[in-house]
């Protein structure tokens, strides 16, 4: 669903991109600034998942606050999160499936999955082909 945002200059921005929305927000609180930086970093590194990472981080902060209010020391909370991270990464490594980057079919499926969450989803087949063909050509030239 698209959101309408008024920027400081009075311009209108229509987007469903979490990072674009957060870029337009002026905040003073350090935690809020960290959340915006987290979204920006997610966008730069992965190009997707900005809303998901903000929701996840917000829930982690909410759960941390609940533990702090129970007088649990911050070091204990951080240690528990580090243990959860380690266990999560182990599970991810167990269930992950390797992708054959030489397989056009697998790469097209991967790209289509990513594009499916975007505004251009209705043109996903066209977008997938337009994104994949140059990539495939570059990969094949590197192999030659």
PDB file of C-alpha atoms in Angstrom:
ATOM      1  CA  UNK A   1       0.000   0.000   0.000  1.00  0.00           C
ATOM      2  CA  UNK A   2       1.377   3.405  -0.965  1.00  0.00           C
ATOM      3  CA  UNK A   3       1.841   6.102   1.664  1.00  0.00           C
ATOM      4  CA  UNK A   4       1.679   9.832   0.954  1.00  0.00           C
ATOM      5  CA  UNK A   5       4.328  11.957   2.639  1.00  0.00           C
ATOM      6  CA  UNK A   6       4.774  15.715   2.560  1.00  0.00           C
ATOM      7  CA  UNK A   7       8.446  16.653   2.485  1.00  0.00           C
ATOM      8  CA  UNK A   8       9.777  19.802   4.245  1.00  0.00           C
ATOM      9  CA  UNK A   9       9.543  21.778   0.987  1.00  0.00           C
ATOM     10  CA  UNK A  10       5.860  20.894   0.561  1.00  0.00           C
ATOM     11  CA  UNK A  11       6.425  18.251  -2.095  1.00  0.00           C
ATOM     12  CA  UNK A  12       4.399  15.059  -2.137  1.00  0.00           C
ATOM     13  CA  UNK A  13       6.047  11.648  -2.056  1.00  0.00           C
ATOM     14  CA  UNK A  14       4.088   8.456  -2.787  1.00  0.00           C
ATOM     15  CA  UNK A  15       5.935   5.320  -1.715  1.00  0.00           C
ATOM     16  CA  UNK A  16       5.712   1.969  -0.002  1.00  0.00           C
ATOM     17  CA  UNK A  17       9.484   1.920   0.610  1.00  0.00           C
ATOM     18  CA  UNK A  18      10.197   2.004   4.345  1.00  0.00           C
ATOM     19  CA  UNK A  19      13.595   3.625   3.850  1.00  0.00           C
ATOM     20  CA  UNK A  20      12.140   6.410   1.687  1.00  0.00           C
ATOM     21  CA  UNK A  21       9.550   7.102   4.373  1.00  0.00           C
ATOM     22  CA  UNK A  22      12.137   7.204   7.160  1.00  0.00           C
ATOM     23  CA  UNK A  23      14.432   9.508   5.165  1.00  0.00           C
ATOM     24  CA  UNK A  24      11.704  12.151   5.295  1.00  0.00           C
ATOM     25  CA  UNK A  25      11.303  12.006   9.079  1.00  0.00           C
ATOM     26  CA  UNK A  26      13.232  14.464  11.248  1.00  0.00           C
ATOM     27  CA  UNK A  27      14.018  12.899  14.633  1.00  0.00           C
ATOM     28  CA  UNK A  28      16.048  13.948  17.658  1.00  0.00           C
ATOM     29  CA  UNK A  29      16.057  10.808  19.811  1.00  0.00           C
ATOM     30  CA  UNK A  30      19.260   8.724  19.466  1.00  0.00           C
ATOM     31  CA  UNK A  31      17.345   5.430  19.251  1.00  0.00           C
ATOM     32  CA  UNK A  32      15.164   6.811  16.449  1.00  0.00           C
ATOM     33  CA  UNK A  33      18.266   8.045  14.621  1.00  0.00           C
ATOM     34  CA  UNK A  34      19.771   4.559  14.957  1.00  0.00           C
ATOM     35  CA  UNK A  35      16.611   3.022  13.508  1.00  0.00           C
ATOM     36  CA  UNK A  36      16.798   5.336  10.492  1.00  0.00           C
ATOM     37  CA  UNK A  37      20.487   4.492  10.044  1.00  0.00           C
ATOM     38  CA  UNK A  38      19.627   0.789  10.302  1.00  0.00           C
ATOM     39  CA  UNK A  39      17.062   1.188   7.526  1.00  0.00           C
ATOM     40  CA  UNK A  40      19.534   3.092   5.345  1.00  0.00           C
ATOM     41  CA  UNK A  41      22.201   0.433   5.830  1.00  0.00           C
ATOM     42  CA  UNK A  42      19.739  -2.368   5.032  1.00  0.00           C
ATOM     43  CA  UNK A  43      18.741  -0.549   1.850  1.00  0.00           C
ATOM     44  CA  UNK A  44      22.361  -0.013   0.780  1.00  0.00           C
ATOM     45  CA  UNK A  45      23.469  -3.573   1.534  1.00  0.00           C
ATOM     46  CA  UNK A  46      20.427  -5.530   0.330  1.00  0.00           C
ATOM     47  CA  UNK A  47      18.176  -3.121  -1.552  1.00  0.00           C
ATOM     48  CA  UNK A  48      15.134  -4.560   0.210  1.00  0.00           C
ATOM     49  CA  UNK A  49      13.813  -5.472   3.634  1.00  0.00           C
ATOM     50  CA  UNK A  50      13.934  -2.006   5.169  1.00  0.00           C
ATOM     51  CA  UNK A  51      10.459  -2.236   6.677  1.00  0.00           C
ATOM     52  CA  UNK A  52      11.127  -5.746   7.988  1.00  0.00           C
ATOM     53  CA  UNK A  53      14.387  -4.755   9.656  1.00  0.00           C
ATOM     54  CA  UNK A  54      12.708  -1.778  11.357  1.00  0.00           C
ATOM     55  CA  UNK A  55       9.854  -3.960  12.635  1.00  0.00           C
ATOM     56  CA  UNK A  56      12.326  -6.559  13.928  1.00  0.00           C
ATOM     57  CA  UNK A  57      14.582  -3.957  15.573  1.00  0.00           C
ATOM     58  CA  UNK A  58      11.577  -2.192  17.104  1.00  0.00           C
ATOM     59  CA  UNK A  59      10.368  -5.438  18.642  1.00  0.00           C
ATOM     60  CA  UNK A  60      13.860  -6.175  19.979  1.00  0.00           C
ATOM     61  CA  UNK A  61      13.917  -2.720  21.591  1.00  0.00           C
ATOM     62  CA  UNK A  62      10.437  -3.252  23.073  1.00  0.00           C
ATOM     63  CA  UNK A  63      11.443  -6.621  24.530  1.00  0.00           C
ATOM     64  CA  UNK A  64      14.694  -5.138  25.847  1.00  0.00           C
ATOM     65  CA  UNK A  65      12.781  -2.369  27.605  1.00  0.00           C
ATOM     66  CA  UNK A  66      10.526  -4.942  29.255  1.00  0.00           C
ATOM     67  CA  UNK A  67      13.610  -6.765  30.568  1.00  0.00           C
ATOM     68  CA  UNK A  68      15.210  -3.530  31.792  1.00  0.00           C
ATOM     69  CA  UNK A  69      12.000  -2.691  33.662  1.00  0.00           C
ATOM     70  CA  UNK A  70      12.354  -6.077  35.401  1.00  0.00           C
ATOM     71  CA  UNK A  71      15.816  -4.887  36.574  1.00  0.00           C
ATOM     72  CA  UNK A  72      17.705  -7.317  34.363  1.00  0.00           C
ATOM     73  CA  UNK A  73      21.177  -5.946  33.711  1.00  0.00           C
ATOM     74  CA  UNK A  74      21.861  -4.721  30.135  1.00  0.00           C
ATOM     75  CA  UNK A  75      24.887  -7.027  29.853  1.00  0.00           C
ATOM     76  CA  UNK A  76      22.655 -10.040  30.552  1.00  0.00           C
ATOM     77  CA  UNK A  77      20.147  -8.865  27.923  1.00  0.00           C
ATOM     78  CA  UNK A  78      22.884  -8.351  25.328  1.00  0.00           C
ATOM     79  CA  UNK A  79      24.370 -11.759  26.132  1.00  0.00           C
ATOM     80  CA  UNK A  80      20.974 -13.391  25.582  1.00  0.00           C
ATOM     81  CA  UNK A  81      20.566 -11.614  22.233  1.00  0.00           C
ATOM     82  CA  UNK A  82      24.047 -12.723  21.166  1.00  0.00           C
ATOM     83  CA  UNK A  83      23.167 -16.323  22.056  1.00  0.00           C
ATOM     84  CA  UNK A  84      19.914 -16.031  20.078  1.00  0.00           C
ATOM     85  CA  UNK A  85      21.861 -14.606  17.118  1.00  0.00           C
ATOM     86  CA  UNK A  86      24.322 -17.501  17.198  1.00  0.00           C
ATOM     87  CA  UNK A  87      21.519 -20.076  17.327  1.00  0.00           C
ATOM     88  CA  UNK A  88      19.594 -18.288  14.558  1.00  0.00           C
ATOM     89  CA  UNK A  89      22.626 -18.296  12.266  1.00  0.00           C
ATOM     90  CA  UNK A  90      23.138 -22.011  12.906  1.00  0.00           C
ATOM     91  CA  UNK A  91      19.517 -22.707  11.934  1.00  0.00           C
ATOM     92  CA  UNK A  92      19.786 -20.510   8.836  1.00  0.00           C
ATOM     93  CA  UNK A  93      22.917 -22.366   7.753  1.00  0.00           C
ATOM     94  CA  UNK A  94      21.130 -25.706   8.212  1.00  0.00           C
ATOM     95  CA  UNK A  95      18.026 -24.790   6.218  1.00  0.00           C
ATOM     96  CA  UNK A  96      19.584 -22.582   3.544  1.00  0.00           C
ATOM     97  CA  UNK A  97      19.603 -23.817  -0.024  1.00  0.00           C
ATOM     98  CA  UNK A  98      22.511 -22.999  -2.334  1.00  0.00           C
ATOM     99  CA  UNK A  99      21.650 -21.126  -5.512  1.00  0.00           C
ATOM    100  CA  UNK A 100      23.240 -22.082  -8.784  1.00  0.00           C
ATOM    101  CA  UNK A 101      24.111 -18.694 -10.309  1.00  0.00           C
ATOM    102  CA  UNK A 102      24.808 -20.445 -13.603  1.00  0.00           C
ATOM    103  CA  UNK A 103      21.171 -21.518 -13.842  1.00  0.00           C
ATOM    104  CA  UNK A 104      19.044 -18.920 -15.632  1.00  0.00           C
ATOM    105  CA  UNK A 105      15.895 -20.517 -14.227  1.00  0.00           C
ATOM    106  CA  UNK A 106      17.073 -20.251 -10.601  1.00  0.00           C
ATOM    107  CA  UNK A 107      18.289 -16.684 -11.037  1.00  0.00           C
ATOM    108  CA  UNK A 108      15.039 -15.580 -12.717  1.00  0.00           C
ATOM    109  CA  UNK A 109      13.044 -17.138  -9.876  1.00  0.00           C
ATOM    110  CA  UNK A 110      15.188 -15.369  -7.287  1.00  0.00           C
ATOM    111  CA  UNK A 111      14.829 -11.981  -8.973  1.00  0.00           C
ATOM    112  CA  UNK A 112      11.082 -12.437  -9.430  1.00  0.00           C
ATOM    113  CA  UNK A 113      10.662 -13.220  -5.726  1.00  0.00           C
ATOM    114  CA  UNK A 114      12.431 -10.002  -4.781  1.00  0.00           C
ATOM    115  CA  UNK A 115      10.545  -7.848  -7.268  1.00  0.00           C
ATOM    116  CA  UNK A 116       7.212  -9.332  -6.137  1.00  0.00           C
ATOM    117  CA  UNK A 117       7.179  -7.042  -3.088  1.00  0.00           C
ATOM    118  CA  UNK A 118       7.774  -3.871  -5.054  1.00  0.00           C
ATOM    119  CA  UNK A 119       5.468  -1.361  -6.707  1.00  0.00           C
ATOM    120  CA  UNK A 120       6.438  -2.785 -10.105  1.00  0.00           C
ATOM    121  CA  UNK A 121       5.195  -6.291  -9.207  1.00  0.00           C
ATOM    122  CA  UNK A 122       2.475  -6.158 -11.857  1.00  0.00           C
ATOM    123  CA  UNK A 123       5.247  -5.888 -14.477  1.00  0.00           C
ATOM    124  CA  UNK A 124       7.474  -8.427 -12.734  1.00  0.00           C
ATOM    125  CA  UNK A 125       8.113 -10.599 -15.801  1.00  0.00           C
ATOM    126  CA  UNK A 126       9.333  -7.599 -17.794  1.00  0.00           C
ATOM    127  CA  UNK A 127      11.387  -6.310 -14.863  1.00  0.00           C
ATOM    128  CA  UNK A 128      12.948  -9.699 -14.226  1.00  0.00           C
ATOM    129  CA  UNK A 129      14.088 -10.061 -17.819  1.00  0.00           C
ATOM    130  CA  UNK A 130      15.382  -6.474 -17.999  1.00  0.00           C
ATOM    131  CA  UNK A 131      17.363  -6.945 -14.756  1.00  0.00           C
ATOM    132  CA  UNK A 132      18.601 -10.440 -15.485  1.00  0.00           C
ATOM    133  CA  UNK A 133      19.774 -10.244 -19.102  1.00  0.00           C
ATOM    134  CA  UNK A 134      22.583  -7.681 -18.501  1.00  0.00           C
ATOM    135  CA  UNK A 135      23.690  -9.567 -15.381  1.00  0.00           C
ATOM    136  CA  UNK A 136      23.769 -12.887 -17.229  1.00  0.00           C
ATOM    137  CA  UNK A 137      25.773 -11.376 -20.089  1.00  0.00           C
ATOM    138  CA  UNK A 138      28.327  -9.917 -17.676  1.00  0.00           C
ATOM    139  CA  UNK A 139      28.651 -13.215 -15.825  1.00  0.00           C
ATOM    140  CA  UNK A 140      29.181 -15.135 -19.047  1.00  0.00           C
ATOM    141  CA  UNK A 141      31.821 -12.638 -20.243  1.00  0.00           C
ATOM    142  CA  UNK A 142      33.675 -13.052 -16.935  1.00  0.00           C
ATOM    143  CA  UNK A 143      33.719 -16.820 -17.439  1.00  0.00           C
ATOM    144  CA  UNK A 144      35.111 -16.541 -20.987  1.00  0.00           C
TER     145      UNK A 144
END
